[in-house]
Coordinates of C-alpha atoms and ligand atoms in Angstrom, one line a residue:
M177 CA 7.7 -13.8 21.2
S178 CA 5.7 -10.7 19.9
V179 CA 5.0 -10.7 16.0
T180 CA 5.2 -7.4 14.5
V181 CA 2.1 -6.7 12.2
Y182 CA 2.3 -3.4 10.0
V183 CA -1.2 -1.5 9.4
P184 CA -1.3 1.7 7.6
R185 CA -2.7 5.0 9.3
E186 CA -3.0 6.8 5.8
A187 CA -6.0 8.5 4.7
T188 CA -6.8 6.2 1.9
A189 CA -6.4 3.1 4.0
L190 CA -8.3 4.5 6.7
S191 CA -11.1 5.3 4.4
L192 CA -11.3 1.7 3.5
G193 CA -11.4 0.6 7.3
A194 CA -7.9 0.3 8.3
Q195 CA -8.5 1.7 11.9
A196 CA -11.4 -1.3 12.3
V197 CA -8.8 -3.6 11.1
A198 CA -6.2 -2.7 13.8
R199 CA -8.7 -2.9 16.4
A200 CA -10.0 -6.0 15.0
L201 CA -6.1 -7.5 15.1
A202 CA -5.7 -6.4 18.8
D203 CA -9.0 -7.7 19.9
E204 CA -8.3 -11.0 18.2
A205 CA -4.8 -11.6 19.3
A206 CA -5.9 -10.5 23.2
R207 CA -8.7 -13.3 22.7
R208 CA -6.0 -15.8 21.4
G209 CA -3.4 -15.0 23.9
D210 CA -0.9 -14.0 20.8
A211 CA 1.6 -11.0 21.3
L212 CA 1.3 -8.9 18.7
Q213 CA 2.9 -5.6 18.2
I214 CA 1.0 -3.1 15.7
V215 CA 3.1 -0.3 13.8
R216 CA 1.2 2.0 12.1
T217 CA 2.8 3.0 9.0
G218 CA 2.0 5.2 5.6
S219 CA 0.7 3.7 2.6
R220 CA 3.0 1.9 0.0
G221 CA 0.5 3.4 -2.6
L222 CA -0.9 0.2 -3.9
F223 CA -4.4 1.5 -3.3
W224 CA -6.4 -1.5 -4.9
L225 CA -5.0 -3.6 -2.1
E226 CA -5.7 -1.3 0.8
P227 CA -5.8 -1.9 3.8
L228 CA -2.5 -3.8 3.0
I229 CA -1.1 -5.3 6.4
E230 CA 2.3 -6.6 6.3
V231 CA 3.6 -9.4 9.0
Q232 CA 7.3 -9.3 10.0
T233 CA 8.4 -12.9 9.2
R234 CA 11.7 -14.6 9.2
A235 CA 11.4 -14.4 5.4
G236 CA 10.9 -10.4 5.7
R237 CA 7.5 -8.5 5.7
V238 CA 4.8 -10.6 4.1
G239 CA 1.7 -8.8 2.7
Y240 CA -2.1 -9.4 3.0
G241 CA -4.8 -7.4 1.3
P242 CA -7.5 -6.1 0.9
V243 CA -8.1 -6.7 4.5
R244 CA -11.5 -6.1 6.3
A245 CA -11.8 -6.3 9.9
S246 CA -14.2 -9.5 9.3
D247 CA -11.2 -11.1 7.8
V248 CA -9.1 -10.8 10.5
P249 CA -10.3 -14.1 12.5
G250 CA -9.8 -16.2 9.2
L251 CA -6.1 -14.6 9.1
F252 CA -5.3 -15.7 12.7
A253 CA -6.5 -19.4 12.0
A254 CA -4.7 -19.3 8.7
G255 CA -1.4 -18.8 10.8
F256 CA -0.8 -15.3 9.3
L257 CA 1.7 -14.6 11.9
T258 CA 4.0 -16.5 10.5
G259 CA 3.3 -15.9 6.9
G260 CA 0.4 -18.8 6.4
Q261 CA -1.6 -19.1 3.3
H262 CA -4.9 -17.1 2.9
A263 CA -6.9 -16.2 0.0
L264 CA -5.8 -12.4 0.7
S265 CA -2.1 -13.5 0.8
L266 CA 0.2 -11.5 -1.4
G267 CA 3.7 -13.0 -0.4
P268 CA 6.5 -11.0 0.3
V269 CA 5.7 -7.5 -0.3
E270 CA 8.7 -6.1 -1.9
S271 CA 8.3 -8.7 -4.5
I272 CA 4.8 -7.3 -5.4
A273 CA 5.6 -6.6 -9.4
Y274 CA 3.8 -3.3 -9.2
L275 CA 6.3 -2.5 -6.1
K276 CA 9.2 -4.3 -7.2
N277 CA 9.3 -2.6 -10.6
Q278 CA 9.8 0.9 -9.1
E279 CA 12.5 3.1 -8.8
R280 CA 11.6 4.6 -5.3
L281 CA 14.3 7.3 -4.8
T282 CA 12.2 9.8 -3.1
C283 CA 9.5 7.4 -1.7
G284 CA 11.3 4.5 -0.6
R285 CA 10.2 4.6 3.2
L286 CA 6.6 4.9 2.4
G287 CA 4.5 2.3 4.2
V288 CA 7.9 0.7 5.5
I289 CA 8.6 2.8 8.7
D290 CA 6.5 4.3 11.5
P291 CA 6.1 7.9 10.2
L292 CA 5.9 9.5 13.8
S293 CA 9.2 7.6 14.9
L294 CA 12.4 9.6 14.6
D295 CA 14.4 6.5 15.7
D296 CA 12.8 4.5 12.7
Y297 CA 13.6 7.5 10.4
L298 CA 17.2 7.2 11.4
A299 CA 17.2 3.7 11.3
H300 CA 16.3 4.0 7.6
G301 CA 18.8 6.2 6.2
G302 CA 17.0 9.1 7.7
Y303 CA 18.9 12.5 8.2
Q304 CA 22.0 11.2 6.2
G305 CA 21.5 14.0 3.8
L306 CA 21.6 16.6 6.3
K307 CA 24.5 15.3 7.9
A308 CA 26.5 15.4 4.9
A309 CA 25.3 18.9 4.2
L310 CA 26.0 20.5 7.5
P311 CA 30.1 20.4 6.9
M312 CA 29.8 21.7 3.4
Q313 CA 30.0 25.4 2.2
P314 CA 26.2 26.5 1.4
G315 CA 27.5 27.0 -2.3
A316 CA 28.6 23.4 -2.6
I317 CA 25.3 22.3 -1.2
V318 CA 23.3 24.4 -3.9
Q319 CA 25.9 23.1 -6.5
A320 CA 24.9 19.4 -5.4
V321 CA 21.3 20.2 -6.0
T322 CA 22.1 22.1 -9.4
D323 CA 24.2 19.1 -10.7
S324 CA 21.5 16.5 -9.7
G325 CA 19.2 18.2 -12.3
L326 CA 16.4 18.1 -9.8
R327 CA 13.2 20.2 -11.3
G328 CA 10.6 21.5 -9.3
R329 CA 8.0 18.5 -9.0
G330 CA 5.1 21.2 -8.3
G331 CA 4.2 21.8 -11.8
A332 CA 6.4 24.5 -13.5
A333 CA 9.6 22.0 -13.4
F334 CA 12.0 24.9 -12.8
P335 CA 15.3 24.1 -11.9
T336 CA 15.5 23.6 -8.3
G337 CA 19.3 24.6 -7.8
I338 CA 18.9 27.6 -9.8
K339 CA 16.2 28.9 -7.7
W340 CA 18.3 28.0 -4.5
K341 CA 21.2 29.9 -6.0
T342 CA 18.9 33.2 -6.7
V343 CA 17.6 33.0 -3.1
Q344 CA 21.5 32.5 -1.8
D345 CA 23.0 35.4 -3.7
A346 CA 20.0 37.8 -2.9
P347 CA 20.7 40.4 -0.3
G348 CA 18.7 40.5 2.7
T349 CA 19.1 39.3 6.4
Q350 CA 16.0 37.3 6.9
K351 CA 15.0 34.6 4.1
Y352 CA 12.5 32.0 4.1
I353 CA 11.8 28.5 2.9
V354 CA 8.0 27.8 1.9
C355 CA 6.7 24.3 1.3
N356 CA 4.1 24.2 -1.1
A357 CA 2.0 21.3 0.1
D358 CA -1.3 22.7 -1.3
E359 CA -1.6 19.8 -3.7
G360 CA -4.6 21.2 -5.3
D361 CA -4.3 19.3 -8.9
S362 CA -6.6 16.4 -9.6
G363 CA -5.6 12.9 -9.3
T364 CA -2.4 13.8 -7.2
F365 CA -1.7 12.5 -4.0
S366 CA 1.9 12.1 -3.6
D367 CA 2.7 15.2 -1.3
R368 CA -0.1 13.7 1.0
L369 CA 1.4 10.2 1.0
L370 CA 5.1 11.7 1.4
M371 CA 3.7 13.7 4.6
E372 CA 1.6 10.9 6.0
G373 CA 4.4 8.1 5.6
D374 CA 7.6 9.8 5.8
P375 CA 7.3 13.4 7.4
F376 CA 10.9 13.8 8.5
C377 CA 11.9 13.6 4.9
L378 CA 10.2 16.7 4.0
I379 CA 11.7 18.4 7.0
E380 CA 15.1 17.1 6.7
G381 CA 14.6 18.4 2.9
M382 CA 13.7 22.0 3.8
T383 CA 16.3 22.1 6.7
I384 CA 18.9 21.4 3.9
A385 CA 17.5 24.2 1.9
G386 CA 17.5 26.5 4.7
V387 CA 21.3 25.7 5.7
A388 CA 22.1 26.1 1.9
V389 CA 20.6 29.6 1.0
G390 CA 21.0 31.1 4.7
A391 CA 17.2 30.8 5.7
T392 CA 16.6 30.4 9.1
R393 CA 12.6 30.2 9.0
G394 CA 10.4 27.9 7.0
Y395 CA 6.8 27.3 6.6
I396 CA 4.9 24.4 5.3
Y397 CA 1.6 25.8 3.5
L398 CA -0.8 22.6 3.6
R399 CA -4.1 22.4 2.3
C400 CA -7.1 21.9 5.1
E401 CA -8.3 19.0 3.4
Y402 CA -5.4 17.2 4.6
P403 CA -6.1 16.4 8.4
H404 CA -3.9 13.3 8.5
A405 CA -1.2 14.8 7.2
H406 CA -1.5 17.9 9.4
D407 CA -1.6 15.6 12.5
C408 CA 1.7 13.8 11.0
M409 CA 3.5 16.7 10.2
R410 CA 2.9 18.5 13.5
A411 CA 3.9 15.5 15.4
A412 CA 7.1 15.2 13.5
I413 CA 7.8 18.9 13.9
A414 CA 7.5 18.3 17.5
S415 CA 10.0 15.7 17.5
A416 CA 12.6 17.1 15.4
Y417 CA 12.4 20.4 17.9
A418 CA 12.9 17.9 20.9
R419 CA 15.7 16.2 19.2
G420 CA 17.8 19.2 18.0
Y421 CA 16.9 18.6 14.4
L422 CA 15.2 21.8 14.3
G423 CA 15.6 24.9 16.1
A424 CA 18.2 27.6 17.0
D425 CA 21.1 25.2 17.0
V426 CA 20.7 22.3 14.4
L427 CA 22.4 19.3 15.5
G428 CA 25.1 21.5 17.2
S429 CA 26.1 23.0 13.9
G430 CA 25.3 26.7 14.8
R431 CA 22.7 27.2 12.0
A432 CA 19.2 27.8 13.0
F433 CA 16.0 26.8 11.4
E434 CA 12.6 26.9 12.9
L435 CA 9.8 25.3 11.0
Q436 CA 5.8 26.3 11.4
L437 CA 3.0 24.6 9.8
R438 CA 0.2 26.9 8.1
L439 CA -3.5 25.8 6.9
G440 CA -4.7 26.8 3.8
A441 CA -8.5 27.0 3.3
G442 CA -8.8 25.4 0.1
A443 CA -8.4 27.2 -3.0
Y444 CA -6.9 25.9 -6.3
I445 CA -5.2 29.2 -6.7
C446 CA -3.8 29.1 -3.4
G447 CA -1.3 26.4 -4.8
E448 CA 0.4 29.1 -7.2
E449 CA 3.4 30.4 -5.5
T450 CA 2.4 34.4 -5.3
S451 CA -1.3 33.5 -4.2
L452 CA 0.3 31.1 -1.6
L453 CA 2.4 33.8 -0.1
E454 CA -0.3 36.3 0.2
S455 CA -2.4 33.7 2.0
L456 CA 0.5 32.6 4.2
E457 CA 0.7 36.6 5.1
G458 CA -2.9 36.5 6.0
R459 CA -4.4 37.8 3.2
R460 CA -6.9 36.5 0.3
G461 CA -5.2 34.3 -2.3
Q462 CA -4.6 36.3 -5.2
I463 CA -1.8 36.4 -7.7
R464 CA 0.9 38.9 -7.4
F465 CA 2.4 40.6 -10.1
K466 CA 5.8 39.0 -11.5
P467 CA 8.6 40.4 -11.3
P468 CA 9.8 40.5 -8.5
L469 CA 10.3 36.9 -8.3
P470 CA 9.4 35.3 -5.1
A471 CA 13.0 34.4 -4.8
L472 CA 14.2 37.8 -4.5
K473 CA 10.9 39.1 -3.0
G474 CA 8.7 36.7 -1.3
L475 CA 7.5 36.1 1.9
F476 CA 7.1 39.3 3.9
G477 CA 8.9 40.9 1.1
C478 CA 12.2 38.9 1.9
P479 CA 14.2 36.4 -0.6
T480 CA 12.2 32.9 -0.6
V481 CA 12.4 29.6 -1.8
V482 CA 9.2 28.4 -2.7
N483 CA 9.1 24.6 -3.5
N484 CA 6.8 21.3 -3.6
V485 CA 6.9 18.8 -1.2
I486 CA 8.2 16.1 -3.4
S487 CA 10.9 18.6 -4.5
F488 CA 12.3 19.4 -1.1
A489 CA 11.6 15.3 0.0
S490 CA 14.3 14.8 -3.1
V491 CA 17.1 16.9 -1.8
P492 CA 18.1 14.4 1.2
I493 CA 19.0 11.6 -1.2
I494 CA 20.8 13.8 -3.4
L495 CA 23.1 15.1 -0.4
Q496 CA 23.4 11.4 1.1
R497 CA 24.4 9.5 -2.6
G498 CA 25.6 12.5 -4.2
A499 CA 24.4 14.3 -7.4
K500 CA 25.8 12.1 -9.7
Y501 CA 23.7 9.1 -8.2
Y502 CA 20.6 11.0 -8.5
R503 CA 21.2 12.4 -12.0
D504 CA 22.1 9.0 -13.5
Y505 CA 18.2 8.2 -13.4
G506 CA 16.2 9.9 -16.2
M507 CA 16.3 10.8 -19.6
G508 CA 17.4 14.1 -21.4
R509 CA 16.8 17.2 -19.1
S510 CA 14.4 15.0 -16.9
R511 CA 16.7 14.0 -14.2
G512 CA 16.0 11.6 -11.6
S513 CA 12.5 10.1 -10.8
L514 CA 9.1 11.2 -10.8
P515 CA 6.2 9.8 -8.3
I516 CA 3.7 9.3 -10.7
Q517 CA 0.0 8.8 -9.3
L518 CA -2.7 6.7 -11.2
A519 CA -6.0 7.7 -10.8
G520 CA -9.5 7.9 -12.3
N521 CA -11.0 4.8 -13.9
I522 CA -7.9 2.5 -13.3
A523 CA -8.0 -1.1 -12.2
R524 CA -4.7 -0.7 -10.0
G525 CA -4.7 3.1 -9.0
G526 CA -1.8 4.3 -6.6
L527 CA 1.9 5.7 -6.5
V528 CA 4.5 4.5 -9.2
E529 CA 7.8 6.2 -8.8
R530 CA 10.0 5.6 -11.9
A531 CA 12.6 7.3 -13.8
F532 CA 11.8 9.8 -16.2
G533 CA 11.5 8.0 -19.3
V534 CA 8.8 5.3 -18.4
T535 CA 6.0 5.6 -21.1
L536 CA 2.4 6.4 -20.5
R537 CA 1.5 2.8 -22.0
E538 CA 3.6 1.2 -19.4
L539 CA 2.3 3.0 -16.8
L540 CA -1.4 2.6 -17.7
Y541 CA -1.2 -1.2 -18.3
D542 CA 1.5 -2.5 -16.9
Y543 CA 1.1 -0.7 -13.8
G544 CA -2.4 0.2 -13.9
G545 CA -3.7 -2.8 -15.5
G546 CA -6.5 -0.7 -17.6
T547 CA -9.4 0.5 -16.6
R548 CA -11.3 -0.5 -13.5
S549 CA -14.6 -1.0 -15.5
G550 CA -12.8 -3.2 -18.0
R551 CA -13.6 -1.2 -20.8
P552 CA -11.0 0.2 -23.1
I553 CA -9.3 3.5 -22.3
R554 CA -10.0 6.6 -24.4
A555 CA -8.4 9.5 -22.9
V556 CA -6.1 10.2 -20.1
Q557 CA -5.3 13.5 -18.5
V558 CA -1.9 14.3 -17.3
G559 CA -0.7 17.0 -15.0
G560 CA -3.9 18.2 -13.4
P561 CA -6.9 20.2 -14.2
L562 CA -5.0 22.0 -16.7
G563 CA -3.3 19.2 -18.6
A564 CA -4.3 18.0 -22.0
Y565 CA -6.6 15.1 -22.5
W566 CA -4.7 12.7 -24.6
P567 CA -5.9 10.0 -26.9
Q568 CA -4.6 6.5 -27.3
S569 CA -2.4 7.6 -30.0
K570 CA 0.0 9.3 -27.7
F571 CA 0.5 6.6 -25.1
D572 CA 4.3 6.0 -26.1
T573 CA 5.2 9.4 -25.1
P574 CA 8.1 9.1 -22.4
L575 CA 7.4 11.0 -19.3
D576 CA 9.8 13.6 -19.9
Y577 CA 9.0 17.4 -19.4
E578 CA 10.3 18.2 -22.9
A579 CA 8.6 15.3 -24.7
F580 CA 5.2 16.2 -23.2
A581 CA 5.7 19.9 -24.2
A582 CA 6.6 19.0 -27.6
G583 CA 3.1 16.9 -27.9
G584 CA 1.2 19.9 -26.6
G585 CA 1.0 18.4 -23.1
M586 CA 2.6 18.9 -19.5
L587 CA 3.7 16.7 -16.8
G588 CA 2.5 19.0 -13.8
H589 CA 2.9 17.3 -10.6
G590 CA 2.5 13.7 -12.2
G591 CA -1.1 13.0 -11.7
I592 CA -2.5 10.7 -14.5
V593 CA -6.5 10.7 -14.6
V594 CA -7.9 7.9 -16.8
F595 CA -11.2 7.8 -18.7
D596 CA -12.8 4.7 -20.3
D597 CA -14.9 4.8 -23.9
T598 CA -18.0 6.1 -22.0
V599 CA -16.6 9.8 -21.2
D600 CA -18.0 12.6 -23.1
M601 CA -15.1 14.9 -23.8
A602 CA -17.3 18.1 -24.6
A603 CA -18.6 17.5 -21.1
Q604 CA -14.9 17.3 -19.8
A605 CA -14.0 20.7 -21.8
R606 CA -17.0 22.5 -20.2
Y607 CA -15.7 21.2 -16.9
A608 CA -12.4 22.5 -17.5
M609 CA -13.9 26.1 -18.2
E610 CA -16.5 25.9 -15.4
F611 CA -13.4 24.9 -13.1
C612 CA -11.4 27.8 -14.3
A613 CA -14.5 30.1 -13.6
I614 CA -14.9 28.9 -10.0
E615 CA -11.3 28.9 -8.9
S616 CA -10.2 32.1 -10.8
C617 CA -8.7 34.7 -8.6
G618 CA -10.3 37.4 -10.3
K619 CA -7.5 39.4 -11.1
C620 CA -7.3 39.7 -15.0
T621 CA -10.3 39.6 -17.2
P622 CA -9.3 36.9 -20.0
C623 CA -9.5 34.3 -17.1
R624 CA -12.2 36.0 -14.8
I625 CA -14.7 36.9 -17.8
G626 CA -13.5 34.4 -20.6
S627 CA -13.9 31.0 -18.5
T628 CA -17.7 31.8 -17.6
R629 CA -18.1 33.0 -21.6
G630 CA -16.2 29.5 -22.5
V631 CA -19.0 27.6 -20.8
E632 CA -21.6 29.2 -22.4
V633 CA -20.0 29.0 -25.7
I634 CA -19.4 25.2 -25.4
D635 CA -22.9 25.0 -24.1
R636 CA -24.2 26.5 -27.4
L637 CA -21.7 24.5 -29.4
V638 CA -23.0 21.0 -28.0
A639 CA -26.5 22.3 -28.2
G640 CA -25.9 23.0 -32.1
D641 CA -26.6 26.4 -32.0
R642 CA -24.8 27.9 -34.9
A643 CA -22.2 25.2 -34.2
A644 CA -19.6 26.4 -36.9
M645 CA -19.4 29.9 -35.5
Q646 CA -19.4 28.7 -31.8
H647 CA -16.5 26.8 -32.8
T648 CA -14.6 29.6 -34.0
V649 CA -15.5 31.9 -31.1
L650 CA -14.4 29.2 -28.4
R651 CA -10.6 28.8 -30.4
D652 CA -10.5 32.3 -30.4
L653 CA -11.2 32.7 -26.7
C654 CA -8.6 30.1 -26.0
D655 CA -6.2 31.9 -27.9
T656 CA -6.9 35.1 -25.7
M657 CA -6.7 33.2 -22.5
L658 CA -3.7 31.4 -23.3
N659 CA -1.7 34.8 -24.6
G660 CA -3.7 37.3 -22.2
S661 CA -3.7 35.7 -18.7
L662 CA -1.9 36.7 -15.7
C663 CA -1.2 33.1 -14.4
A664 CA -1.2 29.6 -15.5
L665 CA -4.6 29.0 -14.1
G666 CA -6.4 31.1 -16.8
G667 CA -3.2 30.6 -19.2
L668 CA -3.4 26.6 -19.3
T669 CA -7.2 26.0 -19.3
P670 CA -7.4 26.3 -22.8
Y671 CA -4.9 23.0 -23.1
P672 CA -7.9 20.6 -21.7
V673 CA -10.4 22.2 -23.9
L674 CA -8.6 22.4 -27.2
S675 CA -7.1 19.0 -26.9
A676 CA -10.8 17.7 -26.3
L677 CA -11.7 19.7 -29.5
D678 CA -8.5 18.4 -31.3
Y679 CA -8.7 14.8 -30.4
F680 CA -12.2 14.1 -29.7
P681 CA -14.1 16.6 -32.1
E682 CA -17.0 14.0 -32.4
D683 CA -18.3 14.6 -28.9
F684 CA -19.1 18.5 -29.7
S685 CA -21.0 18.4 -32.9
K686 CA -21.1 17.0 -36.4
Q687 CA -19.8 20.3 -37.6
V688 CA -16.8 20.3 -35.4
A689 CA -16.0 16.7 -36.4
L690 CA -16.4 18.0 -40.3
V691 CA -14.0 20.9 -39.6
A692 CA -11.8 18.6 -37.8
A693 CA -11.7 16.1 -40.7
Q694 CA -10.4 18.9 -43.0
R695 CA -7.5 20.5 -40.8
Ligands
FMN115 C1 -3.0 27.7 -10.4 C2 -1.9 26.9 -10.1 C3 -1.8 26.2 -9.0 C4 -0.7 25.5 -8.5 N1 -0.9 24.7 -7.6 C5 0.3 23.8 -7.0 C6 0.2 23.0 -6.2 O1 -0.8 22.9 -5.3 N2 1.6 22.5 -5.6 C7 2.7 23.1 -6.0 O2 3.5 22.5 -5.3 N3 2.6 23.8 -6.8 C8 1.5 24.3 -7.4 N4 1.7 25.4 -8.6 C9 3.2 25.7 -8.9 C10 3.8 27.0 -8.1 O3 3.2 27.9 -8.4 C11 5.3 26.8 -7.9 O4 5.6 26.9 -9.3 C12 5.8 25.8 -7.1 O5 5.4 25.7 -6.0 C13 7.3 25.8 -7.1 O6 8.1 24.7 -6.6 P1 8.7 23.7 -7.4 O7 9.9 24.3 -8.1 O8 9.2 22.6 -6.5 O9 7.8 22.9 -8.3 C14 0.8 25.8 -9.1 C15 0.5 26.9 -10.0 C16 -0.4 27.3 -10.7 C17 -0.7 28.2 -11.9
SF4_116 S1 -5.4 34.0 -14.9 FE1 -7.1 33.9 -13.3 S2 -6.2 32.9 -11.4 FE2 -4.4 33.9 -12.8 S3 -4.3 36.0 -12.1 FE3 -5.7 36.0 -13.7 S4 -7.7 36.0 -13.1 FE4 -6.3 35.4 -11.2

């Protein structure tokens, strides 16, 4: 009887040798005459264990990791095909505490299914959301998304149902659904994991959006640095077309939804929705003035829903299980769950999907296990390169949009980058300004000029060149950028700079530390 072994084909696992492991498994099985079926999956998101391979046993799926190709003969010798003990044994995968203690509403199929198999998707609850949505009135679908409390997972946390309602109500014969798969934030990878591990879920979410707002065309704007996600999405879209889940008559409903993939050239600003639309239309990615909102005048001047990958991927379960089911997770106005990404100097980096309300401390220590270097955590940056740097004193903040905003931070796309006590926070502040200078689209002065001046001022401040004055100038400049920038790139860059100044003044100069002590 053939034994099924699951080997990830996701980019992190591949970069750590998953392809060689799959080859070694096939070769060793052939040499021994063992019947083996290798199924390539996405990643469960437990990166420190990758490549994590799983064997289907009578007692469920049993894991081994991190596996190297050279470990494979030893695994066979230990009887891993029947769950035998080995130094790399992890036991039943779903019992690994990191995974067991998660609430995977959106990412539940990651690492479980073959992402390229529509049948596997269907066997694991796939397309139940669309099947529930098709007989509903479009208004009822939008209402369900509104009632679920889902807010955009791309960064701005705007209520998804309200955005859909605006597009639904907008006049226009052609409307569009655009998926923002640019995922430019530092330390983030949940979009990529979803696309590489469960691409039909994104397609299903976008199709539901199309049916709800009356849009017959959709585009996925994918960053070009994600070749594996590209391959996966392309294959999944082709399968969905072949089986009638996309096209002129979705599942015989009489509703059309055509979906295409577009590759971005890799500019951070092309993740901002209006720049993205410019780029999608074939122009240089540059911010458009708002209003008009993309919901009213978006792609090619038509009403357009622009949502993040995780926002769309959260929709099928809402339609399948009901708005209340989803809404019952979370706290305050942050409903449902957030796929959080642990990155940087962290012992157990990866994906943790939890309902809103989990604290930073739980994530950093219970899941992440502290730093990889073994040194104390000194700072974390949550929400990408425009997020504030927070010290230990803020680690009890619950993951909640409002709690983060009240503390001067933002949750963004849920990326957490960890730094130990060797970090130089003045260098991090300089990096924030430099990043803004490099990625600025150039449309407005506070960002285009301000970020370059910001780098220079920080350099002078750190060099001790009239430090007190540079400190004043830097805060003044941040104030101008905050209040005068056209979009959030220039407008939020002061967050990492000011938080570094406020919480870690000693890294800049003695004068700054003195001023901070007197504040
Ligand atoms: C500089 C900048 C970069 C952004 N990058 C991304 C990105 O990579 N992915 C994303 O989904 N949203 C990004 N956003 C947010 C989008 O503008 C927009 O709010 C989002 O795509 C809307 O989808 P949502 O409501 O589902 O979050 C960015 C915003 C700014 C200002
Ligand atoms: S803030 Fe920067 S990125 Fe945004 S419009 Fe102005 S110049 Fe462009």
